[in-house]
Each structure stands twice: as structure tokens, then as C-alpha cells.
Coordinates of C-alpha atoms in Angstrom, one line a residue:
X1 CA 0.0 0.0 0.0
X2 CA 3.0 2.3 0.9
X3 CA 4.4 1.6 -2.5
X4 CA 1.6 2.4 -4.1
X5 CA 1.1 5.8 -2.5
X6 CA 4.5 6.7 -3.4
X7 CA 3.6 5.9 -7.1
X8 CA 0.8 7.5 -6.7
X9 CA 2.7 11.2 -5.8
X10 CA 4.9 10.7 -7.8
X11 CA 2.6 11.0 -10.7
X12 CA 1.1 13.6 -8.9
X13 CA 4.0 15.5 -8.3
X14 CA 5.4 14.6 -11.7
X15 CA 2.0 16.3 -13.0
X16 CA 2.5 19.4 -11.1
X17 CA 5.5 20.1 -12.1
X18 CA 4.8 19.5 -16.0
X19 CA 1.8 22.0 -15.4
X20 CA 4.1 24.8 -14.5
X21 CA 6.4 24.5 -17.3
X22 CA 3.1 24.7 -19.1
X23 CA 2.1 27.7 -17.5
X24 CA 6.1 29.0 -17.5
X25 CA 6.2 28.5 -21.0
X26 CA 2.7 30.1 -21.9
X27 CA 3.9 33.0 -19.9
X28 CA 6.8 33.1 -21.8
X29 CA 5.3 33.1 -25.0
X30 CA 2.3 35.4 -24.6
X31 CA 5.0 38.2 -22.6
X32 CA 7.1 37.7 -26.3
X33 CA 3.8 38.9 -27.9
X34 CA 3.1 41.6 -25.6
X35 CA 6.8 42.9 -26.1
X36 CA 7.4 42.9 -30.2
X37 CA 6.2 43.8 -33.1
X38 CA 8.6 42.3 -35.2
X39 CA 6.9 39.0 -35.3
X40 CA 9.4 36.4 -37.0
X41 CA 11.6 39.0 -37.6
X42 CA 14.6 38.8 -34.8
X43 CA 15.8 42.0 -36.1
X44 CA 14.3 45.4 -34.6
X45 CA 13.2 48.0 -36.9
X46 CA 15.2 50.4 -37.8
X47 CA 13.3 53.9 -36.7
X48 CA 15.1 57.5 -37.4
X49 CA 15.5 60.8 -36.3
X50 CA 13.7 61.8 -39.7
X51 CA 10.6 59.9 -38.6
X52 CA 10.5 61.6 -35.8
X53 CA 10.6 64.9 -37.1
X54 CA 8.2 64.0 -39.7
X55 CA 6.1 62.3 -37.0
X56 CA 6.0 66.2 -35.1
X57 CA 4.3 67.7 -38.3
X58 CA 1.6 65.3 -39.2
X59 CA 0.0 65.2 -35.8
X60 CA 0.7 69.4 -35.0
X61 CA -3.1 70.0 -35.4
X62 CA -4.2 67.1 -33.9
X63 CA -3.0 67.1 -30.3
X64 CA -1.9 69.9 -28.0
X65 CA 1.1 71.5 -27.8
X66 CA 1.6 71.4 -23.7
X67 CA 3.2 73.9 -22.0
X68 CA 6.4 73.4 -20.1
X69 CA 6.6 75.7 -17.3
X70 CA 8.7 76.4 -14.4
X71 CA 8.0 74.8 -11.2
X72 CA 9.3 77.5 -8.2
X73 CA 8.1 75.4 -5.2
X74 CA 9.9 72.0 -6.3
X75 CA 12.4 73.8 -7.6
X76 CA 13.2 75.2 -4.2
X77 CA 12.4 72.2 -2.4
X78 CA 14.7 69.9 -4.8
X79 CA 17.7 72.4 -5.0
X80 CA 17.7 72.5 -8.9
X81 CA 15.7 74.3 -11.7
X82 CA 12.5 71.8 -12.4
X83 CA 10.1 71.8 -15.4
X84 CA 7.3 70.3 -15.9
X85 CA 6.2 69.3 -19.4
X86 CA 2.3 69.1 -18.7
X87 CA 1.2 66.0 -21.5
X88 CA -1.4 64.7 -19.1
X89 CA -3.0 67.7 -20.6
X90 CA -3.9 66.0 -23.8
X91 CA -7.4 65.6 -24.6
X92 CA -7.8 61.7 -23.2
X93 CA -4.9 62.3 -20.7
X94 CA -2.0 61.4 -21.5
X95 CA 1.0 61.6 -24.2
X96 CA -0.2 58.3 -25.9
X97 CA -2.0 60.6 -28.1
X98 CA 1.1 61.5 -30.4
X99 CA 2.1 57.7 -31.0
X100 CA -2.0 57.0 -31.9
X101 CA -2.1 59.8 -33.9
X102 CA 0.6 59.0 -36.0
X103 CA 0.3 55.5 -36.5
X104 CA -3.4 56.1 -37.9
X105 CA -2.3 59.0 -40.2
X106 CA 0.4 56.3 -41.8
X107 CA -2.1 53.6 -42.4
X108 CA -2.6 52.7 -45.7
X109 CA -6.2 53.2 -47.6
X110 CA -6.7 49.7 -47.3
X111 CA -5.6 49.6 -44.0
X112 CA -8.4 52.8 -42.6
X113 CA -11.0 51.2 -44.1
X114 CA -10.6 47.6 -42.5
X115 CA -9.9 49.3 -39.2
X116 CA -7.4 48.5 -36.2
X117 CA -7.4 47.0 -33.2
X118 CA -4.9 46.9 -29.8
X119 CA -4.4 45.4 -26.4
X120 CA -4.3 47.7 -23.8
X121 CA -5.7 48.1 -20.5
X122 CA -6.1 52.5 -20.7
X123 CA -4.5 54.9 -22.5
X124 CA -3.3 53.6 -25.4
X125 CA -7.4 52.3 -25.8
X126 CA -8.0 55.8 -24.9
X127 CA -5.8 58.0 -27.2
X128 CA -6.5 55.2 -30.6
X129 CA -10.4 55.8 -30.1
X130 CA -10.5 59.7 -30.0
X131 CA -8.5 59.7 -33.2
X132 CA -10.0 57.0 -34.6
X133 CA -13.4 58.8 -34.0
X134 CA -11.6 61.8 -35.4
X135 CA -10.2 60.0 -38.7
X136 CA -13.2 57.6 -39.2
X137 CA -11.1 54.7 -38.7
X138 CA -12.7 51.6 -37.1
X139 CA -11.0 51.1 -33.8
X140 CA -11.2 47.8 -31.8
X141 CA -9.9 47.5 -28.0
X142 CA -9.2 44.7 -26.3
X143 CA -9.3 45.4 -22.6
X144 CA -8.2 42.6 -19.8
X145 CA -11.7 42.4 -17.2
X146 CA -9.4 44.3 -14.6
X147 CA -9.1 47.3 -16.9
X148 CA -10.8 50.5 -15.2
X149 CA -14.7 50.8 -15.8
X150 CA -14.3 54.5 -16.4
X151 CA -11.5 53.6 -19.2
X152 CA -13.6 51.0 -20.7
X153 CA -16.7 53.3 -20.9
X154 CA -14.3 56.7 -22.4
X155 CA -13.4 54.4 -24.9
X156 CA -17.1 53.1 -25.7
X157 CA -17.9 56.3 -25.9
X158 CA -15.7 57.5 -28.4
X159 CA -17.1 54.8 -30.6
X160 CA -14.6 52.2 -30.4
X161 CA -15.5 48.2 -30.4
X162 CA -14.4 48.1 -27.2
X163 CA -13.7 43.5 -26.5
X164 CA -13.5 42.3 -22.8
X165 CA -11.1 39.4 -22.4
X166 CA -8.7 37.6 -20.0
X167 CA -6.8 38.5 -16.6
X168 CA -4.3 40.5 -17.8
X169 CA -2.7 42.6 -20.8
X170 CA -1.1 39.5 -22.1
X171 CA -4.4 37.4 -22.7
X172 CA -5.8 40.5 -24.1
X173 CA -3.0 40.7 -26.5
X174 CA -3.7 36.8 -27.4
X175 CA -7.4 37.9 -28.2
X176 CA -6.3 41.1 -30.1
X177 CA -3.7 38.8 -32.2
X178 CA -6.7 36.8 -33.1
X179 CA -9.4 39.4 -34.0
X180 CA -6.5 41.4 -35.8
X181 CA -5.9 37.6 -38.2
X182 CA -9.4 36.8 -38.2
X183 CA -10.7 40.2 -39.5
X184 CA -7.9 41.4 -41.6
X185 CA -7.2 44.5 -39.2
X186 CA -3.6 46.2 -38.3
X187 CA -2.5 45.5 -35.1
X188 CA -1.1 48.6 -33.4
X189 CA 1.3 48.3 -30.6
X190 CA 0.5 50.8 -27.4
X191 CA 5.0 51.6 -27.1
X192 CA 6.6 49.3 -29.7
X193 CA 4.9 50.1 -32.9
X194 CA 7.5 52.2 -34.9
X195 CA 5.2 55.1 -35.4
X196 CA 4.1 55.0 -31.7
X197 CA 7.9 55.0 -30.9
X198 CA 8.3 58.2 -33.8
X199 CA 4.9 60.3 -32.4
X200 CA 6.0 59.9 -28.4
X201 CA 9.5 61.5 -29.4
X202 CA 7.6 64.4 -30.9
X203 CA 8.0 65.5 -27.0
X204 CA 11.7 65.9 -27.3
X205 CA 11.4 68.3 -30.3
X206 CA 8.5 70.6 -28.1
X207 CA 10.7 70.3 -25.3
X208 CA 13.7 71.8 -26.4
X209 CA 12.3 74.1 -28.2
X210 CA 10.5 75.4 -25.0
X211 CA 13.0 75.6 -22.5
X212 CA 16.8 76.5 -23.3
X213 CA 19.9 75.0 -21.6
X214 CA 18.3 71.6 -20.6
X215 CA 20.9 69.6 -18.8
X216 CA 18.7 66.7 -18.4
X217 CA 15.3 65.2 -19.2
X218 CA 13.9 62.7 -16.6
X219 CA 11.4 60.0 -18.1
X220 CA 9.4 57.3 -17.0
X221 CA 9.9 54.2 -18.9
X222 CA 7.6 51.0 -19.1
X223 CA 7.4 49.6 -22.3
X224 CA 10.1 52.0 -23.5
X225 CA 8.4 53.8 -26.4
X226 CA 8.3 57.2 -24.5
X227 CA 12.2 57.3 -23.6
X228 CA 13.4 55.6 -27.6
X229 CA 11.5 58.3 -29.1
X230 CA 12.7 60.9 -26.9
X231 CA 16.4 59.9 -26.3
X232 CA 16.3 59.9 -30.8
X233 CA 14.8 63.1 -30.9
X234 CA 16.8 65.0 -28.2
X235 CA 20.1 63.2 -28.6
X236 CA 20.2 64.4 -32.6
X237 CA 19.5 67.8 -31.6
X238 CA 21.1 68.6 -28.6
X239 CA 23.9 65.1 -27.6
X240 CA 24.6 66.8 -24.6
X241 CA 21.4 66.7 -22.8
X242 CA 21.3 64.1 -20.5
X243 CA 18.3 62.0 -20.9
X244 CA 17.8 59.7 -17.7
X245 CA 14.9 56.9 -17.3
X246 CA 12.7 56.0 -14.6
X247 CA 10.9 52.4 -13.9
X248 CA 9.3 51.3 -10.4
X249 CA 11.4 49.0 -8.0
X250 CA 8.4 46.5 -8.4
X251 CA 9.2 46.4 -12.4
X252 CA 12.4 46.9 -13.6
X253 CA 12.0 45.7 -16.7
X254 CA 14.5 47.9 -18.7
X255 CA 17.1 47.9 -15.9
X256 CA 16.9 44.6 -16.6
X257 CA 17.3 44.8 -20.4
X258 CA 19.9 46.7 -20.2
X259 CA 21.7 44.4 -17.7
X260 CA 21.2 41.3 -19.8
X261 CA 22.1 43.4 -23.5
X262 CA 18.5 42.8 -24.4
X263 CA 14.8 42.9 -23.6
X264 CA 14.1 40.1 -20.9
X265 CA 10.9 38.7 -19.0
X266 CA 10.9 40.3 -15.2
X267 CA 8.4 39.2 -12.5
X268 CA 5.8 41.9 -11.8
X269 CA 4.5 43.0 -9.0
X270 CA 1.1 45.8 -8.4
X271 CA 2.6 49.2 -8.1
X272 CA 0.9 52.6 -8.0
X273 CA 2.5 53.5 -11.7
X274 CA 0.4 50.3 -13.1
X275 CA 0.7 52.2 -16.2
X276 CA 4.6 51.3 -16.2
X277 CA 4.3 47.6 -15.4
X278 CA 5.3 46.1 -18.6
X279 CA 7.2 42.4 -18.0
X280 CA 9.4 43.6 -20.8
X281 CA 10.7 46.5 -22.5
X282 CA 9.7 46.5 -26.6
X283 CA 12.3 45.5 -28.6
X284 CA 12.5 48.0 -31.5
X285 CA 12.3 50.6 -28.3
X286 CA 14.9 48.8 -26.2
X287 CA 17.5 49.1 -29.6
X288 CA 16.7 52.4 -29.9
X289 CA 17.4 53.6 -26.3
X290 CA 19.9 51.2 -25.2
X291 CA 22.6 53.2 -26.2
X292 CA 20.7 56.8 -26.0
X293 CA 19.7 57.2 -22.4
X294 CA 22.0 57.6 -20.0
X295 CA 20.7 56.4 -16.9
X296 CA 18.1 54.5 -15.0
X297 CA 17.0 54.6 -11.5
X298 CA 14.0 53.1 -10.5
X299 CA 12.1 54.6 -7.4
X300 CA 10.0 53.3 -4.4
X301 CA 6.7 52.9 -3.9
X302 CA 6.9 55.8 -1.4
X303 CA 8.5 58.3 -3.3
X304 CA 6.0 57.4 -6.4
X305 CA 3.1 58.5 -3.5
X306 CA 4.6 61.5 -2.5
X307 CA 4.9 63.0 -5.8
X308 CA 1.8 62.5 -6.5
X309 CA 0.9 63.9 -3.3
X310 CA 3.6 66.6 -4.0
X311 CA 2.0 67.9 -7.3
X312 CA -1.7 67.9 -5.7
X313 CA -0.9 70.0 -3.1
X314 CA 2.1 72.0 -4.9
X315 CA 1.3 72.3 -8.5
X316 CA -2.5 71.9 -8.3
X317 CA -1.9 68.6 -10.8
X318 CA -3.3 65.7 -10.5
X319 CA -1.6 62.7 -12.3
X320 CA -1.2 58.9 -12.6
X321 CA 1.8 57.0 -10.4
X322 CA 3.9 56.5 -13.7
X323 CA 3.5 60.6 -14.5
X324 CA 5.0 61.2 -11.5
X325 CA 7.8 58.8 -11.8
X326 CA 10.0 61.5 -12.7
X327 CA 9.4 63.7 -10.1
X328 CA 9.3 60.7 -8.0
X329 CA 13.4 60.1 -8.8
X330 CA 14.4 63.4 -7.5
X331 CA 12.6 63.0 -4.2
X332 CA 14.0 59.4 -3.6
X333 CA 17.7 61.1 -3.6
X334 CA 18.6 59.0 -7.1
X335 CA 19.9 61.6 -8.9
X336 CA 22.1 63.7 -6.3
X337 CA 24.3 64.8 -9.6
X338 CA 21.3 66.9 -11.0
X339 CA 21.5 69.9 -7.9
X340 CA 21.3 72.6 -9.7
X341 CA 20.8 71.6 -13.1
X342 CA 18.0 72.5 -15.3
X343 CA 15.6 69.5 -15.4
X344 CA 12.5 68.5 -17.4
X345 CA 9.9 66.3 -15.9
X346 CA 7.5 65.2 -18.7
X347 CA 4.1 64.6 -16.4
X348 CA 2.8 61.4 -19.4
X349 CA -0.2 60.8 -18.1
X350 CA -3.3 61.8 -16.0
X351 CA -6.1 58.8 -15.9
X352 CA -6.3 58.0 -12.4
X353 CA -9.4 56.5 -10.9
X354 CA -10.6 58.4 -7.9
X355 CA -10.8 55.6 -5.5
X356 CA -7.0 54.9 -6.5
X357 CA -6.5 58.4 -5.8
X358 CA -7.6 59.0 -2.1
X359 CA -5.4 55.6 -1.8
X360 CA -2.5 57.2 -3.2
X361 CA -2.4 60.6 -1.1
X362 CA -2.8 58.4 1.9
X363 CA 0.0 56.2 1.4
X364 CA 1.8 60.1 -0.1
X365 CA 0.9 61.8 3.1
X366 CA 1.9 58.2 5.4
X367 CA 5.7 58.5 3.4
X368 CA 5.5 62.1 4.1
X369 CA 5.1 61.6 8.3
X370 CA 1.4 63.7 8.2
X371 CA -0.5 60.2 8.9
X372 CA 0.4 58.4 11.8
X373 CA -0.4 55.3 13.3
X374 CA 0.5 54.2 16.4
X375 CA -0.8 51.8 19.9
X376 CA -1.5 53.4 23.2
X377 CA -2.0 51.3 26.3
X378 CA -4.2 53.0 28.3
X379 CA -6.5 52.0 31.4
X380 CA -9.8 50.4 30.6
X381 CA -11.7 52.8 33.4
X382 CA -14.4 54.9 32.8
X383 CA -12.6 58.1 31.1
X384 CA -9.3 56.0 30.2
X385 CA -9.6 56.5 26.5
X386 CA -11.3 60.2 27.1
X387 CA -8.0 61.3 28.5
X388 CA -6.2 59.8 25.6
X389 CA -8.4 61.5 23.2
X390 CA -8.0 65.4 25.2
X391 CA -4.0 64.9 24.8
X392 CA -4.7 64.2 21.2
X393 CA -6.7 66.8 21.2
X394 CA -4.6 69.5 22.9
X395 CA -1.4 68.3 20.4
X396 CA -4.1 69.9 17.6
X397 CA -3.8 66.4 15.3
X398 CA -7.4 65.0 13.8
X399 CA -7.8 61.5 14.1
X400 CA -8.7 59.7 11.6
X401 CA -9.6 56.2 13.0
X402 CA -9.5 54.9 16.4
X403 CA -10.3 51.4 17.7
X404 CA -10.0 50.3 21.3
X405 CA -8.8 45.9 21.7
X406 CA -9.2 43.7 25.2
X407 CA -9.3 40.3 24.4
X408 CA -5.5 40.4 22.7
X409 CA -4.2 42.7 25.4
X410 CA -1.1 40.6 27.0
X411 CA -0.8 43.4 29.9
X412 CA -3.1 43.8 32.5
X413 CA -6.9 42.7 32.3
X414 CA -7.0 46.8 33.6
X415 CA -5.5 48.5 30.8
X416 CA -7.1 48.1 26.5
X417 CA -5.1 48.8 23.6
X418 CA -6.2 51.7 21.5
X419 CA -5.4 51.5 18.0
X420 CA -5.2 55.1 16.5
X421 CA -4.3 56.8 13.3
X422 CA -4.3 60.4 13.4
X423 CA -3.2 63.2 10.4
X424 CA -0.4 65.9 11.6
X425 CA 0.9 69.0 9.8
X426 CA 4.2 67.5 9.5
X427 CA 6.9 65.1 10.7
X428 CA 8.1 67.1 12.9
X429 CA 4.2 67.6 14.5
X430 CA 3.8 63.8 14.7
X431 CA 7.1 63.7 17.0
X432 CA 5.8 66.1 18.9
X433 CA 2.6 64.4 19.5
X434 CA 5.0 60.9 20.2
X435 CA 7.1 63.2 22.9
X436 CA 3.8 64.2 25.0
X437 CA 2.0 60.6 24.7
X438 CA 5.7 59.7 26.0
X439 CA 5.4 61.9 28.8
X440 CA 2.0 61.1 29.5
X441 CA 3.4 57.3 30.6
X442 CA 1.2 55.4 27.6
X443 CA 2.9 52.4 26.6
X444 CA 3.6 53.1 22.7
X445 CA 3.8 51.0 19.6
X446 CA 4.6 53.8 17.0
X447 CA 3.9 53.4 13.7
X448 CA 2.5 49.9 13.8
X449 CA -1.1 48.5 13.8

């Protein structure tokens, strides 16, 4: 009987394991589709500072041309001259407009009249729909089921065939893959495509032409189009402009390519610039950039909170996690070389949900020491928690939650723990509230719930 249960797992086991080379190797191979457009072809496409330039004056009266004004406050704050080039200010909110744009105004007659179609989970969907609307070229999304209701309904109502399907952005480039075969449509990819790659550097040209003596441009790199079309278009006009990219810690995916000589699969993981988590950087990108750019950082979660946070409060802007990536690298201390240089910030994107959005300036104001959370020990007589409250009170913090516990109390069956999280006018203010609870002989847990 023993023998036969050990037969038994190992089959089991053997099963398992042949599963998740399955799964390891679908993974594999829908991430490859995701992150090329060159399709059998191992060699990237060649793209040029020419298309680029040519790129800039098809789409000049279709999108805005943003402004890219001086920021005082973060300039002070940061010790360096900051500018913020404001593309979230597109019509559908971010910069992907000038990559749609362009790849529709080089589609073939054939090609408008059949229509296109592309996987994406926001604001790629977003930008090929208002321009397809505008050009009266059939445009079909396919959006994963976790995309954004308010995304999926912008883009229905700009007229787009808008098709719900899989998990994730790679089973919804699976699906796009087979409406684009089965209905003879062009397949446009959201930072890989060619012309996506030429339209996004149309930036660089607006940007130096806007501010003079740039030292370096700061930007926030997921798939890569936005950095290879900026690094060609700056780096052919003005080589001596530094041009530095910026990925989350959680996905690093062209830190990695870089590392490895090539683009390469990296484990994901959420993070508030969801609009950067791409596995892996685009090839035809990646070739472009590679030897363009620089530097990369990549910045914590924190720092990606508290420029949002920052630019709210500061700037009166109110953008995505990845737009404020850039940002986000000067107040994580990665670029201590750039005090007092003259800095761009391209702000990409602005299509944040509002529920993500009170979560962000919580976490931003957390990072920044204005909400704190902490566990008092107080006694459980009549008044106990009153007395807590007045000190609160008297320190002139609000509290935002408090929540008294007796059962998992391991002091005295007298005393309750009292769970608080309260908002102060700075770090400083929250220390200062710590010093007098201190003082007043509670038993503290700071910063821990």
C-alpha cells in the first residue's frame, strides 16, 4: 500500500511540475507577444531621427502643444531648476495621443478602411479611439476584465469596439492577435509600434524648443516607447542633454534589459504606476534607447506616492503613479548629480481612478510623516480613553480612525489597547505628538497596527 502511494505522488507530483512548465512557458510566449512587433523577424526596426521629425508635423493640429513651465516650489524644495512638461493635458490624458495619432495618419487606404485593433488596459485604448473617432477609422480595443470601468466606458464612448477578455494585458493581446488575423485589421502596438515609438519623441522636439539649456530630461519608462523616441529626438539635436529613465522598483524591466544586453521577461508585482508595469521592455524601443539614455533609476513605492501627493498639493496637478515617476526620482535622492541643473519632468499621463487616488495621497501623506499610526496602552476605566483623546486633542492632530482591543491585550486585564491613526501637519508635528503621549506614561507601539 505504501508503495503504491508513493507511485501515486509521484505522478502527482510529476503532473504538477509539467503543469508549471506549461504555464512558465505560456507565460513566456504570450510576454514575447506583448513585447514585439517584429513578429518572426529577430531584427528590430530600424526607426530614425527623420521619422520623428516628420512624425512632429503630421500630428501638430491634432493634439496639443503642452506647456512646459517652471515649477518655483519643487524647484526650491529639490535644489535645482524643475520643469514640468504638462502632457497629461492631452485631450484623453496622457502623451499616448502623439504615438496613436501617428500610426493612424500612416495607415494605408486599405488599411483605414478595415480598421485596427490593440491590447491595452487604458490609455493607449484611450488615445487610438478619439483619433480614430476623429479620422473615421474603425478602432477595436481589447481590454483585460481588470481594466478600469471608467476607461472601458471613455473608450465606448468614443465609438470604439471596445472587446472584454482575460486576466491580464497578455491574454488580451492573445485575443487582439486573433481578431487582428481573423478580420484582416492592423494591429497597433501601445509603445513598440515604430510610429508609436516616432509620435511619443515628438515630445523631445516641443521640449527643447521650450525651454533652453536643458541639462537633463527625466522620463518614466515601461514599455520604452516614450524614452526611444525621446532619447532619438533629443540626442540628434542637442547630444549633450542628458536624458535619464525612470521604472518602479516592483518592475524593472529595462534595468533589466539593459543588464542582460537585451529585452528580458521580469516578475511583476502591483505598483501605483500600473501604467509602467510592462514584463518587458519593446524590442524596436529597447534598440533604440539602449545606447541613447544615460541612466536608469527606479524609485520606491513611497516616493512614487509623494509626488503624487507633491503635485496635488504644490502644483494643483493631479496625475497617474507612472507621470510622476519623474518627479518621483528626484525625491528618492537617485539623482544627487542633477542639484542645480536645469531639469525636465514630462508629467505622461493623468487617468487616475478616484478611489486609487484618495489611496495614493494616503500612502503620499503616510511617506510624508502627516498620517500616523500608532498603539497606546491605556486603562480600561471609565474616562481611560477620554484622557487619551483630550491629549490628542490638545497636540491639535485630527484623528482619523480609532479602535479600542481587550481580548488580545497581554498586559493587564485593567489597561485596552487603543489602535489610532491620526493626520499631523508634518513630521516634525507627529514627533511632537509621540514626545507628549511619551510623557503622559502610555505604553507606545509607534507606527505599527
Amino acid at each position: 500500500m505504501m508503495r503504491q502511494s508513493l507511485s501515486i505522488a509521484r505522478k502527482s507530483g510529476c503532473h504538477v511540475q509539467h503543469r508549471l512548465r506549461c504555464n512558465r512557458a505560456l507565460y513566456s510566449s504570450l510576454t514575447d507577444k506583448l513585447c514585439t512587433e517584429n513578429g518572426n523577424n529577430e531584427r528590430p526596426q530600424t526607426i530614425t531621427f527623420q521619422d520623428v521629425s516628420t512624425a512632429s508635423f503630421l500630428i501638430r493640429d491634432g493634439i496639443q502643444q503642452t506647456s512646459c513651465k517652471l515649477s518655483p516650489v519643487l524647484s526650491s524644495q529639490l535644489d535645482c531648476t524643475i520643469y514640468l512638461k504638462k502632457d497629461y493635458r492631452q485631450l484623453t490624458g496622457s502623451f499616448k495621443e502623439r504615438g496613436a495619432l501617428n500610426a493612424l495618419l500612416r495607415l494605408t487606404p486599405e488599411q483605414r478602411k478595415s480598421g485596427v485593433v490593440a491590447a491595452s488596459a487604458g490609455n493607449h485604448a484611450l488615445a487610438l479611439a478619439h483619433h480614430g473617432k476623429e479620422l473615421g477609422i474603425p478602432v477595436t480595443c481589447v481590454m483585460p476584465y481588470v481594466a478600469p470601468l471608467t476607461k472601458i466606458t471613455s473608450c465606448q464612448n468614443l465609438g470604439a469596439n471596445v472587446v472584454l477578455h482575460g486576466a491580464h494585458i497578455l491574454e488580451a493581446r492573445v485575443k487582439a492577435d486573433e481578431i487582428a488575423k481573423d478580420e484582416g485589421l492592423k494591429y497597433i502596438n501601445g509603445f513598440d509600434d515604430p510610429d508609436v515609438i516616432a509620435g511619443a519623441g515628438s515630445i523631445g522636439i516641443e521640449i527643447l524648443h521650450q525651454v533652453s539649456n536643458v541639462d537633463a530630461i527625466i522620463v518614466p519608462v515601461g514599455g520604452g516607447g516614450l524614452i526611444a523616441g525621446i532619447s532619438l529626438a533629443v540626442k540628434t539635436l542637442a547630444p549633450s542633454v542628458q536624458i535619464i529613465g525612470v521604472e518602479p522598483a516592483l518592475c524593472p524591466s529595462f534595468t533589466a534589459a539593459l543588464e542582460a544586453g537585451k529585452p528580458v521577461h521580469v516578475p511583476t508585482s502591483p505598483t501605483l504606476a500600473d501604467g509602467l508595469a510592462v514584463p518587458c521592455v519593446g524590442s524596436n524601443a529597447f534598440e533604440i534607447a539602449k545606447n541613447r539614455v544615460d541612466k536608469v533609476v527606479t524609485v520606491s513605492e513611497r516616493a512614487i506616492a509623494l509626488s503624487v501627493l507633491r503635485l496635488v498639493e504644490q502644483e494643483k496637478v493631479v496625475v497617474e503613479g507612472g507621470g510622476a515617476c519623474a518627479l518621483a526620482a528626484l525625491i528618492d535622492e537617485k539623482l544627487p548629480e542633477l542639484k542645480g541643473k536645469r531639469i525636465v519632468l514630462p508629467l505622461c499621463g493623468g487617468n487616475i481612478d478616484t478611489p486609487v487616488l484618495g489611496r495614493v495621497i494616503e500612502r503620499g501623506l503616510a511617506a510624508d510623516g502627516r498620517l500616523v499610526r500608532f498603539i497606546a496602552t491605556v486603562s480600561d476605566r471609565p474616562g481611560g480613553i477620554a484622557q487619551l483623546a483630550n491629549l490628542m486633542l490638545e497636540c491639535g492632530v485630527s484623528v482619523k480612525d480609532i479602535h479600542h482591543e481587550r481580548a488580545w491585550v497581554h498586559t493587564s486585564v485593567s489597561q485596552v489597547a487603543v489602535k489610532c491613526v491620526v493626520e499631523t501637519q508634518s513630521y516634525d508635528h507627529g514627533l511632537e505628538l509621540k514626545r507628549r503621549l511619551e510623557e503622559g506614561g502610555y505604553p507606545l507601539q509607534w507606527g505599527t497596527i
